[in-house]
Amino acid sequence: MSVVVVATITPKPEHVDEVRQAVLEAVPKVHEEPGCERYALHEGRGVLIMVEQWESPEALATHGKAEALTALSGKLEGKLTERPAVQVLTAHPAGDPAKGAL
């Protein structure tokens, strides 16, 4: 079963555009990583949200050490209010299988 991750990135107000651009530049590189099923940027009130889906815990662990994420971390240094909040989620599918889980 796939691993779903939500990462919340909170840029300092003066760095929102820079942080968004850095993440957008990293997305195509992450899409090419083995096991990446979804890596999508969304934006809310003052936060950027990454919705991720990996084919396995091993693929997620490899992503955590991959060059794209390492380079992105360097670009974000000093531009966030706090470390990104990363949550690995457990699915509880219900209802229509096509709509009840990622």
mmCIF file of N, CA and C in Angstrom:
data_model
loop_
_atom_site.group_PDB
_atom_site.id
_atom_site.type_symbol
_atom_site.label_atom_id
_atom_site.label_comp_id
_atom_site.label_asym_id
_atom_site.label_seq_id
_atom_site.Cartn_x
_atom_site.Cartn_y
_atom_site.Cartn_z
ATOM 1 N N MET A 1 0.844 -1.189 0.000
ATOM 2 C CA MET A 1 0.000 0.000 0.000
ATOM 3 C C MET A 1 0.882 1.242 0.000
ATOM 4 N N SER A 2 0.451 2.248 -0.710
ATOM 5 C CA SER A 2 1.191 3.497 -0.803
ATOM 6 C C SER A 2 1.282 4.207 0.546
ATOM 7 N N VAL A 3 2.305 5.046 0.656
ATOM 8 C CA VAL A 3 2.515 5.865 1.841
ATOM 9 C C VAL A 3 2.131 7.299 1.466
ATOM 10 N N VAL A 4 1.226 7.891 2.244
ATOM 11 C CA VAL A 4 0.794 9.266 1.997
ATOM 12 C C VAL A 4 1.417 10.163 3.056
ATOM 13 N N VAL A 5 1.946 11.288 2.585
ATOM 14 C CA VAL A 5 2.630 12.245 3.453
ATOM 15 C C VAL A 5 2.065 13.632 3.179
ATOM 16 N N VAL A 6 1.892 14.404 4.239
ATOM 17 C CA VAL A 6 1.538 15.817 4.106
ATOM 18 C C VAL A 6 2.620 16.607 4.830
ATOM 19 N N ALA A 7 3.236 17.518 4.110
ATOM 20 C CA ALA A 7 4.280 18.363 4.696
ATOM 21 C C ALA A 7 3.822 19.813 4.632
ATOM 22 N N THR A 8 3.818 20.479 5.777
ATOM 23 C CA THR A 8 3.400 21.879 5.864
ATOM 24 C C THR A 8 4.646 22.749 6.004
ATOM 25 N N ILE A 9 4.790 23.668 5.063
ATOM 26 C CA ILE A 9 5.943 24.565 5.016
ATOM 27 C C ILE A 9 5.421 25.969 5.293
ATOM 28 N N THR A 10 5.982 26.630 6.307
ATOM 29 C CA THR A 10 5.514 27.969 6.670
ATOM 30 C C THR A 10 6.622 28.987 6.425
ATOM 31 N N PRO A 11 6.546 29.694 5.286
ATOM 32 C CA PRO A 11 7.574 30.687 4.984
ATOM 33 C C PRO A 11 7.407 31.952 5.832
ATOM 34 N N LYS A 12 8.514 32.606 6.099
ATOM 35 C CA LYS A 12 8.426 33.951 6.680
ATOM 36 C C LYS A 12 7.727 34.823 5.642
ATOM 37 N N PRO A 13 6.891 35.762 6.080
ATOM 38 C CA PRO A 13 6.096 36.558 5.129
ATOM 39 C C PRO A 13 6.914 37.199 4.013
ATOM 40 N N GLU A 14 8.108 37.638 4.329
ATOM 41 C CA GLU A 14 8.924 38.312 3.309
ATOM 42 C C GLU A 14 9.576 37.337 2.322
ATOM 43 N N HIS A 15 9.428 36.036 2.558
ATOM 44 C CA HIS A 15 10.070 35.033 1.700
ATOM 45 C C HIS A 15 9.075 34.098 1.004
ATOM 46 N N VAL A 16 7.788 34.407 1.065
ATOM 47 C CA VAL A 16 6.769 33.510 0.505
ATOM 48 C C VAL A 16 7.049 33.204 -0.964
ATOM 49 N N ASP A 17 7.276 34.216 -1.776
ATOM 50 C CA ASP A 17 7.486 33.998 -3.212
ATOM 51 C C ASP A 17 8.742 33.176 -3.475
ATOM 52 N N GLU A 18 9.815 33.464 -2.759
ATOM 53 C CA GLU A 18 11.071 32.724 -2.923
ATOM 54 C C GLU A 18 10.898 31.252 -2.550
ATOM 55 N N VAL A 19 10.232 31.007 -1.448
ATOM 56 C CA VAL A 19 10.032 29.634 -0.981
ATOM 57 C C VAL A 19 9.154 28.873 -1.967
ATOM 58 N N ARG A 20 8.057 29.494 -2.400
ATOM 59 C CA ARG A 20 7.169 28.851 -3.369
ATOM 60 C C ARG A 20 7.951 28.482 -4.631
ATOM 61 N N GLN A 21 8.749 29.403 -5.144
ATOM 62 C CA GLN A 21 9.518 29.153 -6.366
ATOM 63 C C GLN A 21 10.529 28.029 -6.171
ATOM 64 N N ALA A 22 11.188 28.010 -5.034
ATOM 65 C CA ALA A 22 12.167 26.949 -4.760
ATOM 66 C C ALA A 22 11.490 25.575 -4.742
ATOM 67 N N VAL A 23 10.317 25.501 -4.133
ATOM 68 C CA VAL A 23 9.594 24.227 -4.086
ATOM 69 C C VAL A 23 9.151 23.831 -5.491
ATOM 70 N N LEU A 24 8.604 24.784 -6.240
ATOM 71 C CA LEU A 24 8.155 24.484 -7.600
ATOM 72 C C LEU A 24 9.299 23.979 -8.479
ATOM 73 N N GLU A 25 10.486 24.512 -8.281
ATOM 74 C CA GLU A 25 11.648 24.061 -9.055
ATOM 75 C C GLU A 25 12.069 22.645 -8.664
ATOM 76 N N ALA A 26 11.824 22.264 -7.421
ATOM 77 C CA ALA A 26 12.200 20.922 -6.960
ATOM 78 C C ALA A 26 11.213 19.850 -7.418
ATOM 79 N N VAL A 27 9.967 20.219 -7.640
ATOM 80 C CA VAL A 27 8.917 19.238 -7.941
ATOM 81 C C VAL A 27 9.275 18.321 -9.116
ATOM 82 N N PRO A 28 9.683 18.836 -10.278
ATOM 83 C CA PRO A 28 9.977 17.916 -11.387
ATOM 84 C C PRO A 28 11.101 16.931 -11.068
ATOM 85 N N LYS A 29 12.064 17.350 -10.276
ATOM 86 C CA LYS A 29 13.165 16.459 -9.893
ATOM 87 C C LYS A 29 12.644 15.339 -8.993
ATOM 88 N N VAL A 30 11.767 15.695 -8.056
ATOM 89 C CA VAL A 30 11.202 14.688 -7.159
ATOM 90 C C VAL A 30 10.314 13.721 -7.938
ATOM 91 N N HIS A 31 9.584 14.229 -8.926
ATOM 92 C CA HIS A 31 8.733 13.357 -9.735
ATOM 93 C C HIS A 31 9.532 12.230 -10.389
ATOM 94 N N GLU A 32 10.804 12.442 -10.633
ATOM 95 C CA GLU A 32 11.647 11.430 -11.279
ATOM 96 C C GLU A 32 12.255 10.442 -10.293
ATOM 97 N N GLU A 33 12.078 10.662 -9.001
ATOM 98 C CA GLU A 33 12.625 9.745 -8.008
ATOM 99 C C GLU A 33 11.872 8.418 -8.046
ATOM 100 N N PRO A 34 12.589 7.309 -7.830
ATOM 101 C CA PRO A 34 11.922 6.009 -7.809
ATOM 102 C C PRO A 34 10.857 5.954 -6.716
ATOM 103 N N GLY A 35 9.676 5.472 -7.086
ATOM 104 C CA GLY A 35 8.607 5.302 -6.105
ATOM 105 C C GLY A 35 7.727 6.510 -5.884
ATOM 106 N N CYS A 36 8.020 7.634 -6.548
ATOM 107 C CA CYS A 36 7.171 8.823 -6.391
ATOM 108 C C CYS A 36 5.891 8.631 -7.197
ATOM 109 N N GLU A 37 4.760 8.624 -6.510
ATOM 110 C CA GLU A 37 3.463 8.499 -7.166
ATOM 111 C C GLU A 37 2.742 9.846 -7.233
ATOM 112 N N ARG A 38 3.035 10.707 -6.269
ATOM 113 C CA ARG A 38 2.418 12.036 -6.237
ATOM 114 C C ARG A 38 3.307 12.941 -5.398
ATOM 115 N N TYR A 39 3.524 14.144 -5.890
ATOM 116 C CA TYR A 39 4.273 15.155 -5.149
ATOM 117 C C TYR A 39 3.719 16.476 -5.648
ATOM 118 N N ALA A 40 2.744 17.012 -4.915
ATOM 119 C CA ALA A 40 1.955 18.136 -5.412
ATOM 120 C C ALA A 40 1.928 19.275 -4.405
ATOM 121 N N LEU A 41 2.205 20.475 -4.880
ATOM 122 C CA LEU A 41 2.213 21.666 -4.034
ATOM 123 C C LEU A 41 0.831 22.305 -4.021
ATOM 124 N N HIS A 42 0.378 22.651 -2.823
ATOM 125 C CA HIS A 42 -0.862 23.395 -2.616
ATOM 126 C C HIS A 42 -0.540 24.562 -1.684
ATOM 127 N N GLU A 43 -1.378 25.577 -1.719
ATOM 128 C CA GLU A 43 -1.129 26.744 -0.872
ATOM 129 C C GLU A 43 -2.383 27.093 -0.088
ATOM 130 N N GLY A 44 -2.185 27.405 1.191
ATOM 131 C CA GLY A 44 -3.277 27.830 2.059
ATOM 132 C C GLY A 44 -2.949 29.188 2.652
ATOM 133 N N ARG A 45 -3.557 29.502 3.750
ATOM 134 C CA ARG A 45 -3.339 30.799 4.414
ATOM 135 C C ARG A 45 -1.956 30.840 5.052
ATOM 136 N N GLY A 46 -1.011 31.402 4.337
ATOM 137 C CA GLY A 46 0.333 31.583 4.877
ATOM 138 C C GLY A 46 1.180 30.323 4.913
ATOM 139 N N VAL A 47 0.691 29.230 4.329
ATOM 140 C CA VAL A 47 1.453 27.981 4.326
ATOM 141 C C VAL A 47 1.450 27.347 2.943
ATOM 142 N N LEU A 48 2.488 26.574 2.691
ATOM 143 C CA LEU A 48 2.559 25.742 1.505
ATOM 144 C C LEU A 48 2.413 24.306 1.989
ATOM 145 N N ILE A 49 1.604 23.529 1.297
ATOM 146 C CA ILE A 49 1.333 22.159 1.695
ATOM 147 C C ILE A 49 1.761 21.229 0.561
ATOM 148 N N MET A 50 2.638 20.291 0.894
ATOM 149 C CA MET A 50 3.019 19.257 -0.069
ATOM 150 C C MET A 50 2.173 18.027 0.233
ATOM 151 N N VAL A 51 1.479 17.524 -0.779
ATOM 152 C CA VAL A 51 0.746 16.271 -0.662
ATOM 153 C C VAL A 51 1.558 15.257 -1.457
ATOM 154 N N GLU A 52 2.021 14.227 -0.758
ATOM 155 C CA GLU A 52 2.928 13.261 -1.360
ATOM 156 C C GLU A 52 2.349 11.860 -1.262
ATOM 157 N N GLN A 53 2.704 11.048 -2.236
ATOM 158 C CA GLN A 53 2.334 9.642 -2.198
ATOM 159 C C GLN A 53 3.515 8.847 -2.740
ATOM 160 N N TRP A 54 3.965 7.876 -1.937
ATOM 161 C CA TRP A 54 5.134 7.062 -2.274
ATOM 162 C C TRP A 54 4.723 5.607 -2.331
ATOM 163 N N GLU A 55 5.333 4.841 -3.219
ATOM 164 C CA GLU A 55 4.926 3.447 -3.392
ATOM 165 C C GLU A 55 5.255 2.555 -2.205
ATOM 166 N N SER A 56 6.169 3.017 -1.335
ATOM 167 C CA SER A 56 6.557 2.194 -0.189
ATOM 168 C C SER A 56 7.275 3.051 0.848
ATOM 169 N N PRO A 57 7.376 2.555 2.076
ATOM 170 C CA PRO A 57 8.175 3.266 3.081
ATOM 171 C C PRO A 57 9.641 3.412 2.644
ATOM 172 N N GLU A 58 10.152 2.434 1.913
ATOM 173 C CA GLU A 58 11.535 2.507 1.439
ATOM 174 C C GLU A 58 11.716 3.649 0.439
ATOM 175 N N ALA A 59 10.735 3.828 -0.453
ATOM 176 C CA ALA A 59 10.804 4.927 -1.420
ATOM 177 C C ALA A 59 10.778 6.277 -0.699
ATOM 178 N N LEU A 60 9.947 6.384 0.334
ATOM 179 C CA LEU A 60 9.899 7.616 1.120
ATOM 180 C C LEU A 60 11.234 7.861 1.816
ATOM 181 N N ALA A 61 11.826 6.822 2.381
ATOM 182 C CA ALA A 61 13.119 6.963 3.059
ATOM 183 C C ALA A 61 14.199 7.401 2.078
ATOM 184 N N THR A 62 14.182 6.859 0.872
ATOM 185 C CA THR A 62 15.153 7.261 -0.153
ATOM 186 C C THR A 62 14.953 8.724 -0.518
ATOM 187 N N HIS A 63 13.704 9.153 -0.645
ATOM 188 C CA HIS A 63 13.395 10.559 -0.954
ATOM 189 C C HIS A 63 13.985 11.489 0.108
ATOM 190 N N GLY A 64 13.908 11.072 1.366
ATOM 191 C CA GLY A 64 14.410 11.900 2.457
ATOM 192 C C GLY A 64 15.902 12.184 2.373
ATOM 193 N N LYS A 65 16.629 11.363 1.614
ATOM 194 C CA LYS A 65 18.080 11.543 1.460
ATOM 195 C C LYS A 65 18.469 11.969 0.052
ATOM 196 N N ALA A 66 17.488 12.128 -0.821
ATOM 197 C CA ALA A 66 17.755 12.418 -2.232
ATOM 198 C C ALA A 66 18.267 13.838 -2.436
ATOM 199 N N GLU A 67 18.964 14.016 -3.539
ATOM 200 C CA GLU A 67 19.585 15.301 -3.869
ATOM 201 C C GLU A 67 18.553 16.427 -3.987
ATOM 202 N N ALA A 68 17.388 16.144 -4.568
ATOM 203 C CA ALA A 68 16.380 17.194 -4.756
ATOM 204 C C ALA A 68 15.936 17.778 -3.422
ATOM 205 N N LEU A 69 15.697 16.927 -2.441
ATOM 206 C CA LEU A 69 15.247 17.405 -1.133
ATOM 207 C C LEU A 69 16.381 18.071 -0.365
ATOM 208 N N THR A 70 17.577 17.538 -0.493
ATOM 209 C CA THR A 70 18.736 18.139 0.165
ATOM 210 C C THR A 70 18.988 19.544 -0.379
ATOM 211 N N ALA A 71 18.935 19.679 -1.696
ATOM 212 C CA ALA A 71 19.146 20.994 -2.321
ATOM 213 C C ALA A 71 18.038 21.969 -1.921
ATOM 214 N N LEU A 72 16.792 21.480 -1.892
ATOM 215 C CA LEU A 72 15.671 22.339 -1.496
ATOM 216 C C LEU A 72 15.856 22.817 -0.068
ATOM 217 N N SER A 73 16.246 21.948 0.817
ATOM 218 C CA SER A 73 16.456 22.333 2.221
ATOM 219 C C SER A 73 17.461 23.476 2.323
ATOM 220 N N GLY A 74 18.518 23.403 1.532
ATOM 221 C CA GLY A 74 19.513 24.475 1.534
ATOM 222 C C GLY A 74 18.938 25.800 1.060
ATOM 223 N N LYS A 75 18.087 25.753 0.043
ATOM 224 C CA LYS A 75 17.474 26.977 -0.490
ATOM 225 C C LYS A 75 16.484 27.602 0.489
ATOM 226 N N LEU A 76 15.900 26.770 1.366
ATOM 227 C CA LEU A 76 14.892 27.278 2.304
ATOM 228 C C LEU A 76 15.488 27.759 3.618
ATOM 229 N N GLU A 77 16.760 27.486 3.824
ATOM 230 C CA GLU A 77 17.407 27.845 5.090
ATOM 231 C C GLU A 77 17.257 29.333 5.394
ATOM 232 N N GLY A 78 16.739 29.634 6.593
ATOM 233 C CA GLY A 78 16.555 31.014 7.039
ATOM 234 C C GLY A 78 15.298 31.683 6.507
ATOM 235 N N LYS A 79 14.525 30.981 5.681
ATOM 236 C CA LYS A 79 13.345 31.583 5.059
ATOM 237 C C LYS A 79 12.024 31.055 5.623
ATOM 238 N N LEU A 80 12.113 30.130 6.586
ATOM 239 C CA LEU A 80 10.904 29.547 7.169
ATOM 240 C C LEU A 80 10.752 29.971 8.622
ATOM 241 N N THR A 81 9.511 29.979 9.106
ATOM 242 C CA THR A 81 9.271 30.334 10.505
ATOM 243 C C THR A 81 9.635 29.188 11.440
ATOM 244 N N GLU A 82 9.620 27.959 10.900
ATOM 245 C CA GLU A 82 9.947 26.753 11.663
ATOM 246 C C GLU A 82 10.263 25.637 10.681
ATOM 247 N N ARG A 83 10.745 24.531 11.194
ATOM 248 C CA ARG A 83 11.005 23.376 10.336
ATOM 249 C C ARG A 83 9.696 22.902 9.711
ATOM 250 N N PRO A 84 9.735 22.387 8.495
ATOM 251 C CA PRO A 84 8.498 21.847 7.925
ATOM 252 C C PRO A 84 7.908 20.759 8.829
ATOM 253 N N ALA A 85 6.594 20.775 8.957
ATOM 254 C CA ALA A 85 5.885 19.765 9.746
ATOM 255 C C ALA A 85 5.490 18.642 8.789
ATOM 256 N N VAL A 86 6.073 17.478 8.994
ATOM 257 C CA VAL A 86 5.850 16.346 8.103
ATOM 258 C C VAL A 86 5.036 15.283 8.838
ATOM 259 N N GLN A 87 3.934 14.875 8.216
ATOM 260 C CA GLN A 87 3.082 13.837 8.790
ATOM 261 C C GLN A 87 2.954 12.682 7.802
ATOM 262 N N VAL A 88 3.313 11.499 8.246
ATOM 263 C CA VAL A 88 3.075 10.290 7.468
ATOM 264 C C VAL A 88 1.719 9.770 7.926
ATOM 265 N N LEU A 89 0.806 9.600 6.981
ATOM 266 C CA LEU A 89 -0.582 9.300 7.320
ATOM 267 C C LEU A 89 -0.920 7.822 7.162
ATOM 268 N N THR A 90 -1.896 7.385 7.929
ATOM 269 C CA THR A 90 -2.455 6.046 7.818
ATOM 270 C C THR A 90 -3.840 6.186 7.214
ATOM 271 N N ALA A 91 -4.074 5.516 6.101
ATOM 272 C CA ALA A 91 -5.372 5.602 5.427
ATOM 273 C C ALA A 91 -6.406 4.745 6.152
ATOM 274 N N HIS A 92 -7.638 5.230 6.139
ATOM 275 C CA HIS A 92 -8.791 4.484 6.621
ATOM 276 C C HIS A 92 -9.837 4.547 5.509
ATOM 277 N N PRO A 93 -9.623 3.749 4.439
ATOM 278 C CA PRO A 93 -10.530 3.819 3.287
ATOM 279 C C PRO A 93 -11.973 3.523 3.688
ATOM 280 N N ALA A 94 -12.880 4.252 3.058
ATOM 281 C CA ALA A 94 -14.311 4.063 3.312
ATOM 282 C C ALA A 94 -15.088 4.463 2.064
ATOM 283 N N GLY A 95 -16.278 3.958 1.956
ATOM 284 C CA GLY A 95 -17.138 4.329 0.836
ATOM 285 C C GLY A 95 -16.586 3.828 -0.488
ATOM 286 N N ASP A 96 -16.714 4.638 -1.497
ATOM 287 C CA ASP A 96 -16.241 4.330 -2.849
ATOM 288 C C ASP A 96 -14.719 4.189 -2.818
ATOM 289 N N PRO A 97 -14.172 3.035 -3.195
ATOM 290 C CA PRO A 97 -12.714 2.827 -3.125
ATOM 291 C C PRO A 97 -11.929 3.850 -3.936
ATOM 292 N N ALA A 98 -12.502 4.354 -5.008
ATOM 293 C CA ALA A 98 -11.806 5.335 -5.839
ATOM 294 C C ALA A 98 -11.793 6.725 -5.211
ATOM 295 N N LYS A 99 -12.688 6.958 -4.254
ATOM 296 C CA LYS A 99 -12.790 8.277 -3.644
ATOM 297 C C LYS A 99 -12.443 8.292 -2.173
ATOM 298 N N GLY A 100 -12.373 7.135 -1.553
ATOM 299 C CA GLY A 100 -12.207 7.059 -0.110
ATOM 300 C C GLY A 100 -10.785 7.053 0.389
ATOM 301 N N ALA A 101 -9.813 7.074 -0.514
ATOM 302 C CA ALA A 101 -8.403 7.092 -0.086
ATOM 303 C C ALA A 101 -7.545 7.551 -1.252
ATOM 304 N N LEU A 102 -6.365 8.042 -0.924
ATOM 305 C CA LEU A 102 -5.390 8.389 -1.971
ATOM 306 C C LEU A 102 -4.630 7.142 -2.343
#
